[in-house]
Coordinates of C-alpha atoms and ligand atoms in Angstrom, one line a residue:
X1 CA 7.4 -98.3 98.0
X2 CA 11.3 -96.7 97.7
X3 CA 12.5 -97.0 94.0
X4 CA 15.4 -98.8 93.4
X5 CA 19.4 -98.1 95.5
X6 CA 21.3 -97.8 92.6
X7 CA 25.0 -98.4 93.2
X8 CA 27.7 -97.8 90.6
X9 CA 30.3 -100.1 91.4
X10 CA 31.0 -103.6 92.8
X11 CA 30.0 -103.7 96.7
X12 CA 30.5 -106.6 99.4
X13 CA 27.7 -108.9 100.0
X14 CA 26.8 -107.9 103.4
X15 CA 26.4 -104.2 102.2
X16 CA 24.2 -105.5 99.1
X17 CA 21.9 -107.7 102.1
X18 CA 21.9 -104.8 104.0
X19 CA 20.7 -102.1 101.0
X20 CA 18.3 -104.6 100.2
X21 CA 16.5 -103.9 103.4
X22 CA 15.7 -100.9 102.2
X23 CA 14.4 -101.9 98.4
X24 CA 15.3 -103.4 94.8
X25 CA 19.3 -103.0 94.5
X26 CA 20.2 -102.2 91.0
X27 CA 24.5 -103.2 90.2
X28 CA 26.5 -102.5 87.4
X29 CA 27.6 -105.9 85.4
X30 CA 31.6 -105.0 86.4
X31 CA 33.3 -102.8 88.8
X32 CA 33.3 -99.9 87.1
X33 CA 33.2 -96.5 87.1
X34 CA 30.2 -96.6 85.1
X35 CA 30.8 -93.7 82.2
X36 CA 28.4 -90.8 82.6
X37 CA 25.9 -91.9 80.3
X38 CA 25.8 -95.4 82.0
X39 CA 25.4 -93.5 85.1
X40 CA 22.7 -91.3 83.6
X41 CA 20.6 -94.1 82.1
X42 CA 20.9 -96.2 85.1
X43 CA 19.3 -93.8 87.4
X44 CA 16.1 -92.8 86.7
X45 CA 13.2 -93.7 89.3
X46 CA 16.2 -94.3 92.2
X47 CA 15.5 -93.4 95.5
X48 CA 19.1 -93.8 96.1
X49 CA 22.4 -93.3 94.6
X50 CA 25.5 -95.1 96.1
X51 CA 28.7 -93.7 94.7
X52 CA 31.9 -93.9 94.6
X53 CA 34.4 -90.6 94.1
X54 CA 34.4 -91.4 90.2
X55 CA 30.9 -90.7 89.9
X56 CA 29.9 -86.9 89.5
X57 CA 26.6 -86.8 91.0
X58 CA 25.4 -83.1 89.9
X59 CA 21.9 -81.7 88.7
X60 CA 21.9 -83.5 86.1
X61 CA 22.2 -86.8 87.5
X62 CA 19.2 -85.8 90.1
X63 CA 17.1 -84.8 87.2
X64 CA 17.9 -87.7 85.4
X65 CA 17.0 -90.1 88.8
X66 CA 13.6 -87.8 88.8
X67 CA 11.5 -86.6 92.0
X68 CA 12.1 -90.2 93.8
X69 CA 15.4 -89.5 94.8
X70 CA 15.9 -89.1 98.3
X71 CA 19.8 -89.8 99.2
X72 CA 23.5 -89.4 97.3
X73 CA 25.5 -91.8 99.8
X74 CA 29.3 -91.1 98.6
X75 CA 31.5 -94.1 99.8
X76 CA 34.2 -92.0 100.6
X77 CA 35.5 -89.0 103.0
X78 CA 35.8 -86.9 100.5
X79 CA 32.8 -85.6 98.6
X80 CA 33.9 -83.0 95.7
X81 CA 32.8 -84.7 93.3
X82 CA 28.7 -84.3 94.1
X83 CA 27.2 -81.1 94.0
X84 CA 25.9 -80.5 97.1
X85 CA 23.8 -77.4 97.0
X86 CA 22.2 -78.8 94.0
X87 CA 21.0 -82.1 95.2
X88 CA 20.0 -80.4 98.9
X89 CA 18.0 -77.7 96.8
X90 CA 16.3 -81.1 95.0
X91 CA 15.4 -82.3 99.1
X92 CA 18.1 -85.1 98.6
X93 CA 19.9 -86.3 101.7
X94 CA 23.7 -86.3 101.1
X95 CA 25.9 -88.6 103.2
X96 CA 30.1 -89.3 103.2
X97 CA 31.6 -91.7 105.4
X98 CA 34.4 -89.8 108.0
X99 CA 36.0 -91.4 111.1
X100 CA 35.8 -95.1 109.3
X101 CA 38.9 -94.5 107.3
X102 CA 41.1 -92.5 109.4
X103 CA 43.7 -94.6 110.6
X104 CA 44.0 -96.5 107.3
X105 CA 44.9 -93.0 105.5
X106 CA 46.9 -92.0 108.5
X107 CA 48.7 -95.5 107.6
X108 CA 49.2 -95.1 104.4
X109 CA 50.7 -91.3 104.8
X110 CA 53.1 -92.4 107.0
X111 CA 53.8 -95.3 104.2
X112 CA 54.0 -93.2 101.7
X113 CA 56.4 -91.0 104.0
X114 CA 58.7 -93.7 104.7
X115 CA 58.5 -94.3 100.7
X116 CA 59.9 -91.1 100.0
X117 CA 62.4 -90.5 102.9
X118 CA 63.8 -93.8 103.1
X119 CA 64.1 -94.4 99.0
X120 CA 62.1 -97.7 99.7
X121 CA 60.5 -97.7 95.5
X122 CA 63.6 -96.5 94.5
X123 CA 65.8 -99.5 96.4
X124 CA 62.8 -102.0 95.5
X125 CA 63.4 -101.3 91.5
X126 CA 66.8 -101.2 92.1
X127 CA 66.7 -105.2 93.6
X128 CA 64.4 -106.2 90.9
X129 CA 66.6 -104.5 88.2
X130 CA 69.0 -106.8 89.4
X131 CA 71.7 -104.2 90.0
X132 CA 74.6 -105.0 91.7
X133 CA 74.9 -103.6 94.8
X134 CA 76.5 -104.0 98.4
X135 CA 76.0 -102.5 101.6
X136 CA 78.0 -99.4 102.2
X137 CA 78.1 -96.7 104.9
X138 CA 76.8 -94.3 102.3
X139 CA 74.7 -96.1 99.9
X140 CA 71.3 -94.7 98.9
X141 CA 71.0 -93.1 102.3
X142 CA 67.5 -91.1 102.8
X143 CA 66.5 -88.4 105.6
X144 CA 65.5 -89.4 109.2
X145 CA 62.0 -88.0 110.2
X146 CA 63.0 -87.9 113.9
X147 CA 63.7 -83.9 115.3
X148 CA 62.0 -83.0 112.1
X149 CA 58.8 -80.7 111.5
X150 CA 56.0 -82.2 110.4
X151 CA 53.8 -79.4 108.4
X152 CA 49.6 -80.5 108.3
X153 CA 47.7 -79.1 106.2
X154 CA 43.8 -79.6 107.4
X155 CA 43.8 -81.3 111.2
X156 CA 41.0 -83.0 111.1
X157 CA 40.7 -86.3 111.9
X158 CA 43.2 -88.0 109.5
X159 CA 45.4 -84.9 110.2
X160 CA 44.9 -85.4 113.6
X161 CA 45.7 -89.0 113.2
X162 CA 49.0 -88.5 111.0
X163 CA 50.0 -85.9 114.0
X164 CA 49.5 -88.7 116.4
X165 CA 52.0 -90.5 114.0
X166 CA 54.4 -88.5 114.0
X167 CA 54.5 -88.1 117.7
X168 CA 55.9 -91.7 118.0
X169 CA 58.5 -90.6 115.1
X170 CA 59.8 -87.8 117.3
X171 CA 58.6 -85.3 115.0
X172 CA 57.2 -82.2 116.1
X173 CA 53.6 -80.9 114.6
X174 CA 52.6 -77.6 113.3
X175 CA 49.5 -76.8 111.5
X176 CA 47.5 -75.3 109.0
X177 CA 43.8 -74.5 108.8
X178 CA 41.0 -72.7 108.8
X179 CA 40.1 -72.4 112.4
X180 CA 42.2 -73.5 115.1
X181 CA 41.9 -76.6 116.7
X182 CA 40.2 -77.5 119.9
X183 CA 42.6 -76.7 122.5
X184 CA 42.7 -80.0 124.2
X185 CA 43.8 -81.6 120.3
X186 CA 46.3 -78.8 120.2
X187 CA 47.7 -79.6 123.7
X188 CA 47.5 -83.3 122.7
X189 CA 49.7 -82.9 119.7
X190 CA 52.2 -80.3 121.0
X191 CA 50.5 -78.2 117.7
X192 CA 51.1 -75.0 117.0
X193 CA 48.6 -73.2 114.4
X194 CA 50.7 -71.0 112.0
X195 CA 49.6 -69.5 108.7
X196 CA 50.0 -71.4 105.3
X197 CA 53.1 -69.7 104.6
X198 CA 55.0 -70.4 108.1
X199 CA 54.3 -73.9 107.6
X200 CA 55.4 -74.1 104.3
X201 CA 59.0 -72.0 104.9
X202 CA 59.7 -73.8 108.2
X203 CA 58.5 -77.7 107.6
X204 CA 60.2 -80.9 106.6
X205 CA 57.6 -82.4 105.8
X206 CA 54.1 -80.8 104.3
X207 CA 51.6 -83.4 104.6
X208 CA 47.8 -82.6 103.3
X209 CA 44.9 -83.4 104.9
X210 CA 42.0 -80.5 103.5
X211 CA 39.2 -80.9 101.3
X212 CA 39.7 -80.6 97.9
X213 CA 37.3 -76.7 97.4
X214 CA 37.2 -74.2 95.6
X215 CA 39.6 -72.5 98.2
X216 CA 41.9 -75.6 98.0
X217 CA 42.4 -76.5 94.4
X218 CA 45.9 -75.6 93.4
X219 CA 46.7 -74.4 97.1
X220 CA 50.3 -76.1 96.8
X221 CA 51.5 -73.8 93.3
X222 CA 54.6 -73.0 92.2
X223 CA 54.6 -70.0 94.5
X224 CA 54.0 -72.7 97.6
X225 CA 56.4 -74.7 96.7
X226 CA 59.0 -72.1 96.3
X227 CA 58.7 -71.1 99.8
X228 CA 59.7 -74.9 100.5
X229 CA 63.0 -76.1 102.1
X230 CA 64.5 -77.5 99.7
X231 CA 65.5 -80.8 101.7
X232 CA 61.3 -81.2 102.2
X233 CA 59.4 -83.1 101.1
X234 CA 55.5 -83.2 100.3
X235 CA 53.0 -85.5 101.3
X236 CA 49.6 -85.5 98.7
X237 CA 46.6 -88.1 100.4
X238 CA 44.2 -86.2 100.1
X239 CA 42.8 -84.9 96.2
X240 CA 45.1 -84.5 93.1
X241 CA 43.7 -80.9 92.4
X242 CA 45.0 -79.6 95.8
X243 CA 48.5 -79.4 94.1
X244 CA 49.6 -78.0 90.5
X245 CA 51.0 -81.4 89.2
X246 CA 52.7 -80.2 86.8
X247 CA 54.2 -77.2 89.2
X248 CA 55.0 -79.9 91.1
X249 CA 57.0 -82.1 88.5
X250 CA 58.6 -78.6 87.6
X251 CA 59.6 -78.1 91.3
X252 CA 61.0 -81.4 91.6
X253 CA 62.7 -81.4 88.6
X254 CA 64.9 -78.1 89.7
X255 CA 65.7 -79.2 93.1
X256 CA 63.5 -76.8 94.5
X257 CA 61.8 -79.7 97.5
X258 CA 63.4 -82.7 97.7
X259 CA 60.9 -84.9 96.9
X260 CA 57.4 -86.0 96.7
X261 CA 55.2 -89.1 97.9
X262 CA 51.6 -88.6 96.0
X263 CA 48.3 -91.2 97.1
X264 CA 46.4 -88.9 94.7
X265 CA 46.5 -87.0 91.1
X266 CA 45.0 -83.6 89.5
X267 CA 44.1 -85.8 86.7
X268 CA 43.2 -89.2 88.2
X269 CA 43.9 -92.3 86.6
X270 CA 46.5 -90.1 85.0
X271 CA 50.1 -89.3 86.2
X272 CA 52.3 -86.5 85.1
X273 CA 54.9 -88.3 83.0
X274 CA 57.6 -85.5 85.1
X275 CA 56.5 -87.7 88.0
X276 CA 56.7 -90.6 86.8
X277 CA 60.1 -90.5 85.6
X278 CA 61.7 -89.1 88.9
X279 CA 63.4 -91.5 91.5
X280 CA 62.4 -89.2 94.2
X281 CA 59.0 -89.7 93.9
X282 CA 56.4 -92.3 96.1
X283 CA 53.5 -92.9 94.1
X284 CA 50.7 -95.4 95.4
X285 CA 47.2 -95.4 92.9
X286 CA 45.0 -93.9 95.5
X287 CA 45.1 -96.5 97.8
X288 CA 44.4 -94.4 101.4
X289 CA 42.0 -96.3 102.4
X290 CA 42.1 -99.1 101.0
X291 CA 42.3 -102.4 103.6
X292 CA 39.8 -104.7 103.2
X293 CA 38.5 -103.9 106.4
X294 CA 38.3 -100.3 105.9
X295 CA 36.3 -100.4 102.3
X296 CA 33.7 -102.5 104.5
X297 CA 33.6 -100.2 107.0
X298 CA 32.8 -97.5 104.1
X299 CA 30.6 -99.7 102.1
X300 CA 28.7 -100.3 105.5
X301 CA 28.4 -96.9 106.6
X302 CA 27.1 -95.2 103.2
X303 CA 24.5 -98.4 103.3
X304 CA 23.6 -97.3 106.8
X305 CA 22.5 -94.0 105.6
X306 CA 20.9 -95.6 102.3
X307 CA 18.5 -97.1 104.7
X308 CA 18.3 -94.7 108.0
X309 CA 17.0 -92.1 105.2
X310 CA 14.5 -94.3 103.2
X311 CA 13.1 -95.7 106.6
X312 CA 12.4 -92.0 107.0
X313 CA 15.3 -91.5 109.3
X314 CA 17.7 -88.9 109.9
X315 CA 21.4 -90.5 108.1
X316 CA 23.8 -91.0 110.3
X317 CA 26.7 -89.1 108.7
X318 CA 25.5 -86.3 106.8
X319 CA 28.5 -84.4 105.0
X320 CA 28.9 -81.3 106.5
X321 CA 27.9 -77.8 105.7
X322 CA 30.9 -75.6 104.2
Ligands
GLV401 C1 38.9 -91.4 99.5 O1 39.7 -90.8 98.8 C2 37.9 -90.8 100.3 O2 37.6 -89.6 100.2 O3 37.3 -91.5 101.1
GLV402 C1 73.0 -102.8 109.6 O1 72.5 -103.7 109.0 C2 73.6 -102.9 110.9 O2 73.7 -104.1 111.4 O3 73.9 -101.9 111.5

């Protein structure tokens, strides 16, 4: 007999039908995030953790669920915030949930993209201020995407998907990453690999798409962003940390990129109040995947491994090894 799937926020009631398959489904009282000694004192005996990027699921969340604990099923891509090597070490399964959420992030870039370029916030608060206006041949014009460079970060599959994107915007794609591409994605993307700094000095547009690491935490500094154009712009839909915020709001403030369209934070819920205040600035409350149908689709998968693993079963999408 599995101990109980402990989730820590609010889930659709399929994905709580389906988890009970597996055994006793323990639910906060409200949505959450549960605070770390919630977290903590709701764990203990689980053979299961279903979490959400708020929750830090580290040693001492293992510990505190005790020897029972057999799988850490994130409900997201992304999975910085658990500690991998320490639950594997404790024989714990850890799961993410790629490929359901691409195109919805890849949407929401290009949102976000359109945002920024197009002055979409900036026009919107400008209507609901009720400021006078007209239309005029050069009133609040923005920058066209189409013959520009698009600069990715990290093609993986929502870079990949953002490329694809692009493509129909009559942008051209370079890239960034560790290792290139397979060729066929490179030849179906017109890509060209160039170092980080390349990218940076010749895009338009520097869109990320990397895990948030060790080797990726404050990779866009004040360095980075001074080898930007300084008509380019910068695309954040991946992790907050992957960018010096407050670098960021300095760069923006002297003109050194043009401007900024940000899905994510260093210091989530928190925005740096230089970002806030700046016209040239898309901001959206980390909403990349978030269609109803996608967050099902998430809520699904993470439940699929929840049960593939306490059936005895390998999970379907373990996260990978870095
Ligand atoms: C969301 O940010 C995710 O990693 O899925
Ligand atoms: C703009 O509204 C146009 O008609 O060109």
């Amino acid at each position: 007999m599995n101990g109980p799937v402990v989730v820590t926020t609010t889930l659709p009631d399929p994905v709580l039908d389906r988890l009970r398959t597996a055994g006793p489904v323990w639910t906060p009282p409200d949505p959450g995030p549960l605070d770390r000694g919630a977290l903590l004192t709701s764990v203990p005996g689980a053979a299961a953790i279903v979490a959400t990027l708020n929750d830090r699921i580290d040693a001492e969340v293992a510990d505190a669920a005790g020897p029972g604990l057999r799988v850490v099923a994130n409900v997201a891509v992304g999975f910085d915030n658990l500690d991998v090597p320490a639950l594997r070490a404790r024989g714990v399964e850890v799961t993410n949930t790629p490929g359901v959420l691409t195109d919805a992030t890849a949407d929401l870039t290009f949102g976000l993209l359109l945002a920024v370029t197009r002055r979409l916030g900036e026009g919107e608060r400008l209507l609901r201020a009720r400021t006078p206006w007209s239309f005029q041949l050069g009133f609040m014009l923005g920058s066209g995407l189409q013959g520009k460079t698009l600069g990715i970060v990290g093609l993986g599959q929502i870079g990949r998907a953002v490329a694809r994107r692009a493509l129909a915007f009559g942008m051209r794609v370079v890239y960034t990453g560790r290792n290139p591409a397979p060729a066929p994605v490179e030849r179906e993307l017109s890509a060209t690999r160039l170092p980080l700094a390349d990218l940076l000095a010749t895009a338009d547009v520097v869109s990320l798409h990397c895990p948030l690491t060790e080797g990726t935490r404050h990779l866009i500094d004040a360095d980075a962003l001074a080898t930007m154009k300084p008509t380019a712009f910068l695309v954040n839909t991946t992790r907050g940390p992957v960018v010096d915020e407050a670098a960021l709001a300095t760069a923006l403030a002297d003109g050194v990129i043009a401007g900024a369209a940000l899905d994510v934070f260093e210091h989530e819920p928190d925005v740096h109040p230089g970002l806030l205040e700046r016209d040239n600035v898309a901001l959206a409350p980390h909403l990349g995947s978030a269609t109803t149908e996608t967050r099902t689709a998430m809520a699904m998968r993470a439940a699929e491994n929840v049960c593939a693993v306490l059936a005895g079963a390998a999970p379907l999408t373990p996260v990978p090894i870095r």
